Short mmCIF file of C-alpha atoms in Angstrom, two decimals:
data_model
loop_
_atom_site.label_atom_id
_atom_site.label_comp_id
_atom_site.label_asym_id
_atom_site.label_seq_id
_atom_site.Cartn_x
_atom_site.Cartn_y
_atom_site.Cartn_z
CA UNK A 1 -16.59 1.16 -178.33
CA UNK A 2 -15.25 -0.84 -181.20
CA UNK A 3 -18.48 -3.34 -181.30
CA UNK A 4 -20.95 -0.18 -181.57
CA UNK A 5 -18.89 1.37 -183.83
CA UNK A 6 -19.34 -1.89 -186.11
CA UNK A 7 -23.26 -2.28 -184.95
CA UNK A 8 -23.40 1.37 -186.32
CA UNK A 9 -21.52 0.89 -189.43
CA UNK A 10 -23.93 -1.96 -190.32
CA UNK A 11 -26.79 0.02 -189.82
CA UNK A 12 -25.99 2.64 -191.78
CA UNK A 13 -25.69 0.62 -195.19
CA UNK A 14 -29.12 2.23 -196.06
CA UNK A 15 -27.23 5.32 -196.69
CA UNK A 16 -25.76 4.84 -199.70
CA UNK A 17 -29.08 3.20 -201.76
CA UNK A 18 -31.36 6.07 -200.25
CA UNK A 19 -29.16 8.98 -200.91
CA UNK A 20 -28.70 7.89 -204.42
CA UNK A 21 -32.44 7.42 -204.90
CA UNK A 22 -33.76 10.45 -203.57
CA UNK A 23 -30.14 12.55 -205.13
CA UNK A 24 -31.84 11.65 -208.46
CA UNK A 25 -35.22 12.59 -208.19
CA UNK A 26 -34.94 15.98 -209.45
CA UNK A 27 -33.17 14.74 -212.56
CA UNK A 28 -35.77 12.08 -213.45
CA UNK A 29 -38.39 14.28 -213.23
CA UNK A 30 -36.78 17.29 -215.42
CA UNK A 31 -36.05 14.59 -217.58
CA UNK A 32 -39.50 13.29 -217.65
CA UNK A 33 -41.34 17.10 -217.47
CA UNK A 34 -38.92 17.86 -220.47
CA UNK A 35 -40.88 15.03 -222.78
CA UNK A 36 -44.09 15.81 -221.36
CA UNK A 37 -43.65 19.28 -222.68
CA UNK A 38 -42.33 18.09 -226.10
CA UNK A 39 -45.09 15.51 -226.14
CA UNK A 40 -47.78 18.44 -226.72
CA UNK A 41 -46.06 18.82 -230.17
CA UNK A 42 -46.59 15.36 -230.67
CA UNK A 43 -49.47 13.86 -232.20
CA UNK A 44 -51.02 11.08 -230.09
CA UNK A 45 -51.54 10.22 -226.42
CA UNK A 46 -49.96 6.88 -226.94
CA UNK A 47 -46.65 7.72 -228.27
CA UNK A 48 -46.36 10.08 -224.60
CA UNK A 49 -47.12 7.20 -222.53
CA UNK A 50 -44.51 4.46 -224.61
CA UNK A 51 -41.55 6.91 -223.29
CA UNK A 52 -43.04 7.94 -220.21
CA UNK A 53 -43.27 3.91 -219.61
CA UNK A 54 -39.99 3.75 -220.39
CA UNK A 55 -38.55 6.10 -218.26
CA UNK A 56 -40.20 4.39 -215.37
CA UNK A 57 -38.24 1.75 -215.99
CA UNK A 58 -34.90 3.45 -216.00
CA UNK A 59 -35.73 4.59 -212.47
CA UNK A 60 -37.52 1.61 -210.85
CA UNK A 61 -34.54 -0.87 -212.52
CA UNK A 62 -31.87 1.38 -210.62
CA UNK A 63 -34.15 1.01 -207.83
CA UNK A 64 -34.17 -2.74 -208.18
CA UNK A 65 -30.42 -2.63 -207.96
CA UNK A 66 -30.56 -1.70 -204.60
CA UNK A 67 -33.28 -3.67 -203.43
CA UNK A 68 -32.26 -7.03 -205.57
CA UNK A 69 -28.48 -6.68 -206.21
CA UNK A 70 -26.85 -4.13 -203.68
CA UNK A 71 -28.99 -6.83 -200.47
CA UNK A 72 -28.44 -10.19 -201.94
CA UNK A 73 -31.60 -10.62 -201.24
CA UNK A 74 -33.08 -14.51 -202.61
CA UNK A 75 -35.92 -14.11 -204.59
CA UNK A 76 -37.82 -17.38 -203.76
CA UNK A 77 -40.99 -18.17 -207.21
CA UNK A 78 -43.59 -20.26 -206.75
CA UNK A 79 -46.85 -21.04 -209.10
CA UNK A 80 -47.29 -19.47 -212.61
CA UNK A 81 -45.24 -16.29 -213.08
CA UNK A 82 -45.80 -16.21 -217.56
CA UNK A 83 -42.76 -14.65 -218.94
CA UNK A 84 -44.38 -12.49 -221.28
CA UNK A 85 -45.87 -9.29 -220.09
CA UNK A 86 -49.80 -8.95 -219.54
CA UNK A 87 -52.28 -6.62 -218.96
CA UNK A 88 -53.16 -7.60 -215.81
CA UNK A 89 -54.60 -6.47 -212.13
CA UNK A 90 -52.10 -7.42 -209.79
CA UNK A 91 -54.02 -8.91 -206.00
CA UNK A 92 -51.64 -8.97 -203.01
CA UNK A 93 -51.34 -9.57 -199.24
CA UNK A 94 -49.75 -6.23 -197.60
CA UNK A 95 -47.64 -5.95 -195.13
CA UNK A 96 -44.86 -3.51 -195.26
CA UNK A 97 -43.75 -1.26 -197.52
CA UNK A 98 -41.17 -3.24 -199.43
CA UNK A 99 -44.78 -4.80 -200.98
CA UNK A 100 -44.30 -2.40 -203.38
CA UNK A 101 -41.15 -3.14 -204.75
CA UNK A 102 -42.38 -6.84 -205.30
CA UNK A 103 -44.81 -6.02 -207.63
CA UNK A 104 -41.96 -4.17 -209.30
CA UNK A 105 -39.44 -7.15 -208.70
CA UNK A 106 -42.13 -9.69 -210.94
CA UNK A 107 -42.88 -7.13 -213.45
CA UNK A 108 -38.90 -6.84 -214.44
CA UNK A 109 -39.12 -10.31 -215.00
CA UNK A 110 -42.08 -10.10 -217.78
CA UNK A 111 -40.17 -6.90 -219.06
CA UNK A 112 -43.16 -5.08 -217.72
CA UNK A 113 -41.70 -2.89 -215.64
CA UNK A 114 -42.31 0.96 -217.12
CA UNK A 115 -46.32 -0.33 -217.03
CA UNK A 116 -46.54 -1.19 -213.79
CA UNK A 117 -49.49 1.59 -212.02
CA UNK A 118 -50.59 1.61 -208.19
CA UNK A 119 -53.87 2.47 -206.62
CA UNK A 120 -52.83 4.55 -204.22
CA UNK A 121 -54.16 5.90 -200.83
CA UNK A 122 -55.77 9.44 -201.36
CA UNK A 123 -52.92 10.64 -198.99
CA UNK A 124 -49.95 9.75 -201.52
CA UNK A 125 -50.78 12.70 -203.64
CA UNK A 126 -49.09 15.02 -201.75
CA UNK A 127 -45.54 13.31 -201.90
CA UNK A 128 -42.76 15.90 -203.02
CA UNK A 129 -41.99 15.39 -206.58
CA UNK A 130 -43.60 11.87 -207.04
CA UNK A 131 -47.25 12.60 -206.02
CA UNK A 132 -48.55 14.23 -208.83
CA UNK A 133 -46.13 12.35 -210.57
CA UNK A 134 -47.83 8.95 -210.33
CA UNK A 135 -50.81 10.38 -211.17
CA UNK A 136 -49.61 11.47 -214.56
CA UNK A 137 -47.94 7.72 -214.71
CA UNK A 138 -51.48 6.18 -214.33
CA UNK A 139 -51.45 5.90 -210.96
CA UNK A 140 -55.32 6.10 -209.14
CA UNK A 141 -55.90 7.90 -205.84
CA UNK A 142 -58.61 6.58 -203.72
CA UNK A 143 -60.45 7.23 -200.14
CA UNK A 144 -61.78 4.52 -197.97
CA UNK A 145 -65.28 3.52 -197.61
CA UNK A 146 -68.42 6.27 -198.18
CA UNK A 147 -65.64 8.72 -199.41
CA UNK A 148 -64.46 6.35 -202.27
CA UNK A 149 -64.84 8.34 -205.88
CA UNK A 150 -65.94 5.02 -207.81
CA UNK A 151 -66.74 7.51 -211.26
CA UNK A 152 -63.03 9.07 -210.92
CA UNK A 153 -61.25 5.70 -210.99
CA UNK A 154 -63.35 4.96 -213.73
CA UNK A 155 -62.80 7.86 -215.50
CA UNK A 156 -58.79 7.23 -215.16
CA UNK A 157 -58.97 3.66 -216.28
CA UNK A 158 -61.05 4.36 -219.34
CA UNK A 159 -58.35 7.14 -220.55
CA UNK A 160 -55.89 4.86 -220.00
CA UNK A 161 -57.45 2.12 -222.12
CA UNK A 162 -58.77 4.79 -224.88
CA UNK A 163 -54.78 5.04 -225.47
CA UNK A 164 -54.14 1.11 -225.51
CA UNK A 165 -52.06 2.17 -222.48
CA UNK A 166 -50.48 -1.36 -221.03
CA UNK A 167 -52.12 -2.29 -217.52
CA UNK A 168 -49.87 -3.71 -214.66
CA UNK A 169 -52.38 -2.42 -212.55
CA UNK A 170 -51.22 -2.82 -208.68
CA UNK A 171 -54.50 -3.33 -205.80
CA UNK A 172 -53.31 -4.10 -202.02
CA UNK A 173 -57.16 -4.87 -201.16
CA UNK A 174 -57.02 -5.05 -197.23
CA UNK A 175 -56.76 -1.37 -197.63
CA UNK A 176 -53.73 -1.42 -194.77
CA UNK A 177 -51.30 -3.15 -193.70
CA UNK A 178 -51.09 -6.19 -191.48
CA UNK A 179 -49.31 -6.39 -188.61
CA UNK A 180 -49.42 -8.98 -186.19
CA UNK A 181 -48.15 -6.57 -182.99
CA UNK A 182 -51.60 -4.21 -184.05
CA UNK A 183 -54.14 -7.07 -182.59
CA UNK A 184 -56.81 -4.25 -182.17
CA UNK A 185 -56.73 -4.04 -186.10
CA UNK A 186 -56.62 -7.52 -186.52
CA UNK A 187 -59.29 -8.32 -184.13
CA UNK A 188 -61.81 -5.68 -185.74
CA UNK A 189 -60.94 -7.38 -189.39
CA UNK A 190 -61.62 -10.98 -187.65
CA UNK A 191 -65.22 -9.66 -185.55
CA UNK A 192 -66.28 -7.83 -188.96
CA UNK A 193 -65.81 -11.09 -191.28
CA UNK A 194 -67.58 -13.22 -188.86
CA UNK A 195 -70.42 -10.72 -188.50
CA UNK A 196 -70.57 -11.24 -192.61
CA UNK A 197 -70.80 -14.59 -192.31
CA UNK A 198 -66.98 -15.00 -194.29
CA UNK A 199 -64.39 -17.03 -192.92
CA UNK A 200 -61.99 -15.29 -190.22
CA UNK A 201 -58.41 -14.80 -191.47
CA UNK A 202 -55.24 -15.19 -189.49
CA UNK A 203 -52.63 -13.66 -191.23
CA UNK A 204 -54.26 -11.59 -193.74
CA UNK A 205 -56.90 -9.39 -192.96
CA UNK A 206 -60.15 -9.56 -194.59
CA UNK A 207 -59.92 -7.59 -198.46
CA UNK A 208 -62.11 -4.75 -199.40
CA UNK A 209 -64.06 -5.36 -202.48
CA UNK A 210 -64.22 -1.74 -203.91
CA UNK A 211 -61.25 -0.90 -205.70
CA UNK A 212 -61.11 -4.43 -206.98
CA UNK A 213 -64.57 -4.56 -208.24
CA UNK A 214 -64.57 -1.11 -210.20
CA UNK A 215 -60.91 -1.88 -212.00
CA UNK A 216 -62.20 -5.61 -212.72
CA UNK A 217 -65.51 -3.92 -214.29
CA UNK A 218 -63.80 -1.79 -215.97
CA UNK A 219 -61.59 -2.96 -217.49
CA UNK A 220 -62.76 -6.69 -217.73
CA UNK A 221 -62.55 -6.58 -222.05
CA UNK A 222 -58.97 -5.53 -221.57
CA UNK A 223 -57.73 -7.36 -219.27
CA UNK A 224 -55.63 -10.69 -220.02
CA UNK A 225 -55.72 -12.02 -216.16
CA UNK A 226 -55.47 -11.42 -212.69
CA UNK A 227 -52.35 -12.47 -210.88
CA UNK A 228 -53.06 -13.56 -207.18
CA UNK A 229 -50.13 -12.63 -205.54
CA UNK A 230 -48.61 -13.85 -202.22
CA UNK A 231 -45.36 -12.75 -200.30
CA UNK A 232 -43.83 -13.71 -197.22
CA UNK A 233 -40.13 -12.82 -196.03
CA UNK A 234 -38.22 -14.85 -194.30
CA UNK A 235 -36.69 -14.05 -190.81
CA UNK A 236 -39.80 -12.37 -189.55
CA UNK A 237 -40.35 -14.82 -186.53
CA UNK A 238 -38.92 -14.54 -183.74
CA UNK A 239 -37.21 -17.15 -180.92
CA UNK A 240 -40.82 -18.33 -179.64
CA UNK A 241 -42.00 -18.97 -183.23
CA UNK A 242 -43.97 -15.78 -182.92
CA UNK A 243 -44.77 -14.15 -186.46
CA UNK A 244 -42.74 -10.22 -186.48
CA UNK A 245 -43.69 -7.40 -188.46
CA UNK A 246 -42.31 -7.33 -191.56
CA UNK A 247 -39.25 -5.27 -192.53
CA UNK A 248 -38.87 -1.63 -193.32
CA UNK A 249 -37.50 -0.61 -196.51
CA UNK A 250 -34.45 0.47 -194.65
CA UNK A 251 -34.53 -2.99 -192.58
CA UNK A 252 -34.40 -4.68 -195.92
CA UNK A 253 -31.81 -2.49 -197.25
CA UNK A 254 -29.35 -3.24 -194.40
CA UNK A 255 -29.90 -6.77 -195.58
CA UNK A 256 -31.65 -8.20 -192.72
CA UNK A 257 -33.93 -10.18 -194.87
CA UNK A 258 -32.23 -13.06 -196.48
CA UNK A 259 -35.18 -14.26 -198.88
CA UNK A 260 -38.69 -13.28 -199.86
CA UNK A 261 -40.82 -15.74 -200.60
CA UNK A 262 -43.33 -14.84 -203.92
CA UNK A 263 -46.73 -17.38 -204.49
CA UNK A 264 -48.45 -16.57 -208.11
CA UNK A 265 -51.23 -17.52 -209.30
CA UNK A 266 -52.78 -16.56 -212.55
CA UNK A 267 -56.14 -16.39 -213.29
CA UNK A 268 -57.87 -16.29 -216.03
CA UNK A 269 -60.41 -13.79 -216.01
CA UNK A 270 -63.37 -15.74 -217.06
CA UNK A 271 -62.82 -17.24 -214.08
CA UNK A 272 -63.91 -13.99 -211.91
CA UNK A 273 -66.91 -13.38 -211.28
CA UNK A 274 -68.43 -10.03 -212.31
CA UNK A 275 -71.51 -9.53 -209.86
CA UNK A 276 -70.42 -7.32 -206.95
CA UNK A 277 -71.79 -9.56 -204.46
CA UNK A 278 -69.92 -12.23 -206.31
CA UNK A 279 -67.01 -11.07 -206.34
CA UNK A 280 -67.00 -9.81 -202.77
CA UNK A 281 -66.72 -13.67 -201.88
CA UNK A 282 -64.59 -14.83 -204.62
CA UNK A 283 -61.77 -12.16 -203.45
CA UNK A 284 -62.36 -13.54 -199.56
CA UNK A 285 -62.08 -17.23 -200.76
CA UNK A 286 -58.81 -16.13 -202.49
CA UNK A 287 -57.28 -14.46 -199.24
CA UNK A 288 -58.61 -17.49 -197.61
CA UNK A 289 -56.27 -19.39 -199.73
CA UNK A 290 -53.30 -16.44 -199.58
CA UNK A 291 -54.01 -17.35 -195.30
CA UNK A 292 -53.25 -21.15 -195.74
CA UNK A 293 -50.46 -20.38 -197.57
CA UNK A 294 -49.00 -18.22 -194.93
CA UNK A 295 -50.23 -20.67 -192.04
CA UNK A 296 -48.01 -23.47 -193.65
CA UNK A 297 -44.98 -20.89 -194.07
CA UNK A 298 -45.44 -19.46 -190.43
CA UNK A 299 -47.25 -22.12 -188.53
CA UNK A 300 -46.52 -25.90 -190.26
CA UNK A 301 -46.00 -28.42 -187.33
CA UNK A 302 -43.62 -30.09 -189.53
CA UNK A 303 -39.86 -27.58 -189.19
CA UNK A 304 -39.10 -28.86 -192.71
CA UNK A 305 -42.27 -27.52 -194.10
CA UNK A 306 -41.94 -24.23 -192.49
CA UNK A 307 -40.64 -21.07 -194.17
CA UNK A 308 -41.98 -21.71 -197.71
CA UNK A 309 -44.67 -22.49 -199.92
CA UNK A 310 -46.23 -25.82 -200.97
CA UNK A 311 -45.18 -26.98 -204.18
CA UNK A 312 -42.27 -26.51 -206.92
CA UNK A 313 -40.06 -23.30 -206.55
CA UNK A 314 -37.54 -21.48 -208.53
CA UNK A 315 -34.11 -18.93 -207.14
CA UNK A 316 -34.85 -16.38 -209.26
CA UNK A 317 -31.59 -13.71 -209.58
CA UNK A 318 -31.76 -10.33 -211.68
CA UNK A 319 -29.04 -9.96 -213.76
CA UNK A 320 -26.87 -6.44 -213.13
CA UNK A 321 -27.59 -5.91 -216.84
CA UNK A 322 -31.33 -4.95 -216.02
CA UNK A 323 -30.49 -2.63 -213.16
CA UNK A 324 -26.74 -1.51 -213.61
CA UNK A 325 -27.11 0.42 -216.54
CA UNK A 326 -30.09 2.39 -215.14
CA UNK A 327 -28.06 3.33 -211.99
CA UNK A 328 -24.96 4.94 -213.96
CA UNK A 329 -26.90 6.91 -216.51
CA UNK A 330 -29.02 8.36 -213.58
CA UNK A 331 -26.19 9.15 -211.49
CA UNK A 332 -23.82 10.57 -213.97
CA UNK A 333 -26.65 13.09 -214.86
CA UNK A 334 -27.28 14.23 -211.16
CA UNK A 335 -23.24 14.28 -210.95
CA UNK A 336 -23.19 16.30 -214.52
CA UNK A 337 -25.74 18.63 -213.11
CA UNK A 338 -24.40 19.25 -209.65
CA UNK A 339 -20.49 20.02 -211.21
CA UNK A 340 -22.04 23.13 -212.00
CA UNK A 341 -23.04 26.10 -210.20
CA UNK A 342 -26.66 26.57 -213.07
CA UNK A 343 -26.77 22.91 -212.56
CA UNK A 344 -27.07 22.75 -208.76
CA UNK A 345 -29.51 25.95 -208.88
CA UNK A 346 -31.29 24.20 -211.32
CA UNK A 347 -31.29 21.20 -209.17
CA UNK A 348 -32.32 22.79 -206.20
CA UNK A 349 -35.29 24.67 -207.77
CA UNK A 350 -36.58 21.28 -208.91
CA UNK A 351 -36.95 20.12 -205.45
CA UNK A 352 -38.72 23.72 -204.38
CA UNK A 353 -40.94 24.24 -207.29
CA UNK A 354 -41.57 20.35 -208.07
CA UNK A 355 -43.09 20.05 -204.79
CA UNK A 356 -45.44 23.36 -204.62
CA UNK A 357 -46.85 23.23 -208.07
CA UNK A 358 -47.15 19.55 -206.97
CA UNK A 359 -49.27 20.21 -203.90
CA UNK A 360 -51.13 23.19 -205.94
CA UNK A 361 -51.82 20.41 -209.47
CA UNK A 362 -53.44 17.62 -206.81
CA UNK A 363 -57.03 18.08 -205.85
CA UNK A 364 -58.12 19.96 -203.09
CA UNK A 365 -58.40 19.17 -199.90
CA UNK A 366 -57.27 19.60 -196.50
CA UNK A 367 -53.79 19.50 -196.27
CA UNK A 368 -51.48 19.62 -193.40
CA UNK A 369 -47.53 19.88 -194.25
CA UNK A 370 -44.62 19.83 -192.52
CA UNK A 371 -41.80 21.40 -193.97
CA UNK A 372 -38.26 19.68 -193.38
CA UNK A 373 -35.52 20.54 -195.86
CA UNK A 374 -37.22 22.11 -198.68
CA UNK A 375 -39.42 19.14 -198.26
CA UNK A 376 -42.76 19.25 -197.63
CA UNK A 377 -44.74 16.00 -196.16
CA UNK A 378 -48.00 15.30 -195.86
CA UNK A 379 -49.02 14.21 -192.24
CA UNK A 380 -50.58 10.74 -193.95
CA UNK A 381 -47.60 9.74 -195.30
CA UNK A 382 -45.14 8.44 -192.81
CA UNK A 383 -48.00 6.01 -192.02
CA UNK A 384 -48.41 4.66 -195.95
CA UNK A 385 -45.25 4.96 -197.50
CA UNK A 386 -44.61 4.25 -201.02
CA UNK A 387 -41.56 2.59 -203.38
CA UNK A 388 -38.46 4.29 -203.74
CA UNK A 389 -38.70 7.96 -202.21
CA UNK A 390 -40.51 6.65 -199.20
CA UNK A 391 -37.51 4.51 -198.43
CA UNK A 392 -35.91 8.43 -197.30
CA UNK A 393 -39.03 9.09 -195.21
CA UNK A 394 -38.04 6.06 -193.41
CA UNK A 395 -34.58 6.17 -193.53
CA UNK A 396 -33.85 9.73 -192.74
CA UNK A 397 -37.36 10.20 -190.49
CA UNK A 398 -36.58 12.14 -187.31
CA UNK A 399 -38.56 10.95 -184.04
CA UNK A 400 -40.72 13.86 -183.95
CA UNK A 401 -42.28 12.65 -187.09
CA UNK A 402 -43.02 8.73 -186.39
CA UNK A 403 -46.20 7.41 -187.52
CA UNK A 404 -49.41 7.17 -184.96
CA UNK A 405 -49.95 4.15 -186.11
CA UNK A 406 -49.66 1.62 -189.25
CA UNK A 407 -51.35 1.23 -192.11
#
């Protein structure tokens, strides 16, 4: 009785970080929709997206203080992280949904953090409260394959770049996660790349060239570099040296994994090639390289050569002064607003309102939503959850809503 009472007590230390997260939702985004407003009085596109930037990163630092400073968790750099902030397309393997907290966790560190932007499966728009949100952050909605609007990402880029907007522009190219227990998706990413003639991946799966191609073209005159990105987190093999899936955002906010392992490597972008067809092999010959990396971290023959990266590496640790300060100005406004009883209705409205006019501002299409507690979520997205509010779908998802599958 006692032990599961423990085993149950440990589990639960997702509670805190994910009540706090979603409890200030509605006040970050009356806070933002109340300077979006103003912002219509103010002359200039540009001076709207400096605050907006900024309070992004009021939010995603008091989200960093649970993901960095609340778990302990090691931050493990390798290769050429530049501590000045970029405008950059950010390239990464993609695994589980803490991947999008790392892109968050490197841009902190280049005090980049507010300009950090997400192309985002088409599905994502109809997130209470932060779908339409992104969008209005810079974030790009996409479909897969014949259905992919190449003109509407370029139409969002080039607005973004006709205000000298800052690019941290975020692209997890193999379109889905991998995960090694979903062979049948593996194997079809293996049989396709040999069929194309490309070298078959083991623990990547082989990248998709369009979103990559059409924010490179784009934006190639603006751009400073691209940052190959690769993460692995330690703990995710099991007894018979088996590779696991990777942890859940509420796995890695109970702690469970002790260090996460980052790879960077800059490139310059005169060293990309801008030919489609080009390009299409230069991304595969970089996840060919983002595979060796992981074979040597998962697979090395040598034990001391397992579970990290070849070459120099650095702890990195985020100081509390980065994150703290975010956390107690968010919550003492939700607390302010909650003491009273115009504040709670207030508070409450946000949640009801934010999320229809949401669902009614994204584009059409077919929707199908499930309501839970003046929640409403889109069928898609238990199955591609996103930084901080997804870590609640997780967290608090009941059984009846599990995802088919992953991705």
């Amino acid at each position: 009785m006692l032990l599961s009472l423990v085993l149950h007590t440990y589990s639960m230390r997702y509670v805190l970080p994910a009540a706090v997260m979603l409890g200030t939702a509605p006040t970050y985004i009356l806070a933002w929709l109340g300077w979006r407003l103003f912002s219509f009085f103010v002359p200039g596109a540009r001076i709207y997206q400096e605050v907006d930037d900024r309070f992004y990163t009021i939010y995603q630092s008091m989200v960093l203080f649970f993901f960095e400073n609340y778990t302990g968790v090691q931050i493990i750099l390798y290769g050429d992280l530049p501590k000045h902030k970029e405008n950059i397309i950010y390239l990464s393997n993609h695994q589980c949904t803490v991947d999008w907290i790392i892109a968050d966790i490197l841009a902190i560190r280049q005090n980049a953090l507010g300009h950090v932007r997400y192309v985002l499966k088409n599905g994502l728009k109809w997130l209470p409260l932060y779908g339409w949100y992104f969008s209005q952050h810079g974030g790009i909605y996409v479909k897969r394959s014949a259905k992919f609007n190449e003109t509407e990402m370029r139409n969002k880029l080039q607005s973004q770049m006709d205000t000298g907007t800052p690019m941290y522009l975020v692209i997890f190219p193999e379109g889905t996660r991998y995960n090694p227990e979903l062979t049948k998706v593996i194997s079809a990413s293996q049989i396709y790349a040999a069929e194309q003639g490309l070298a078959v991946l083991k623990h990547v799966l082989t990248p998709r060239i369009k979103a990559t191609y059409v924010a490179f073209d784009c934006m190639k005159n603006y751009l400073d570099a691209i940052y190959d990105v690769t993460v692995a987190y330690e703990g995710t093999v099991d007894q018979t040296g088996k590779r696991k899936e990777a942890p859940s955002m509420a796995e890695f906010l109970c702690k469970e994994c002790p260090k996460v392992h980052i790879h960077i490597d800059r490139i310059d972008k005169k060293d990309v090639p801008e030919e489609q067809l080009s390009m299409r092999r230069w991304l595969h010959d970089r996840f060919e390289i983002k595979d060796k990396l992981l074979i040597e971290f998962y697979d090395s023959p040598d034990s001391q050569r397992r579970n990290k990266f070849p070459g120099k590496c650095i702890n990195s640790k985020l100081s509390l002064k980065k994150t703290l300060p975010s956390l107690l100005f968010l919550g003492g406004l939700t607390a302010s607003m909650l003491m009273t009883e115009s504040g709670r209705k207030l508070y409450v409205k946000t949640w009801i309102y934010g999320t229809v006019i949401g669902c009614l501002l994204a584009p059409a299409g077919k929707i199908c939503l499930i309501v839970m507690p003046t929640l409403f979520i889109h069928e898609e997205v238990t199955e591609h959850c996103v930084m901080q509010y997804l870590v609640i779908l997780e967290v608090f998802r009941p059984p009846w809503l599990a995802p088919s599958h992953s991705g």
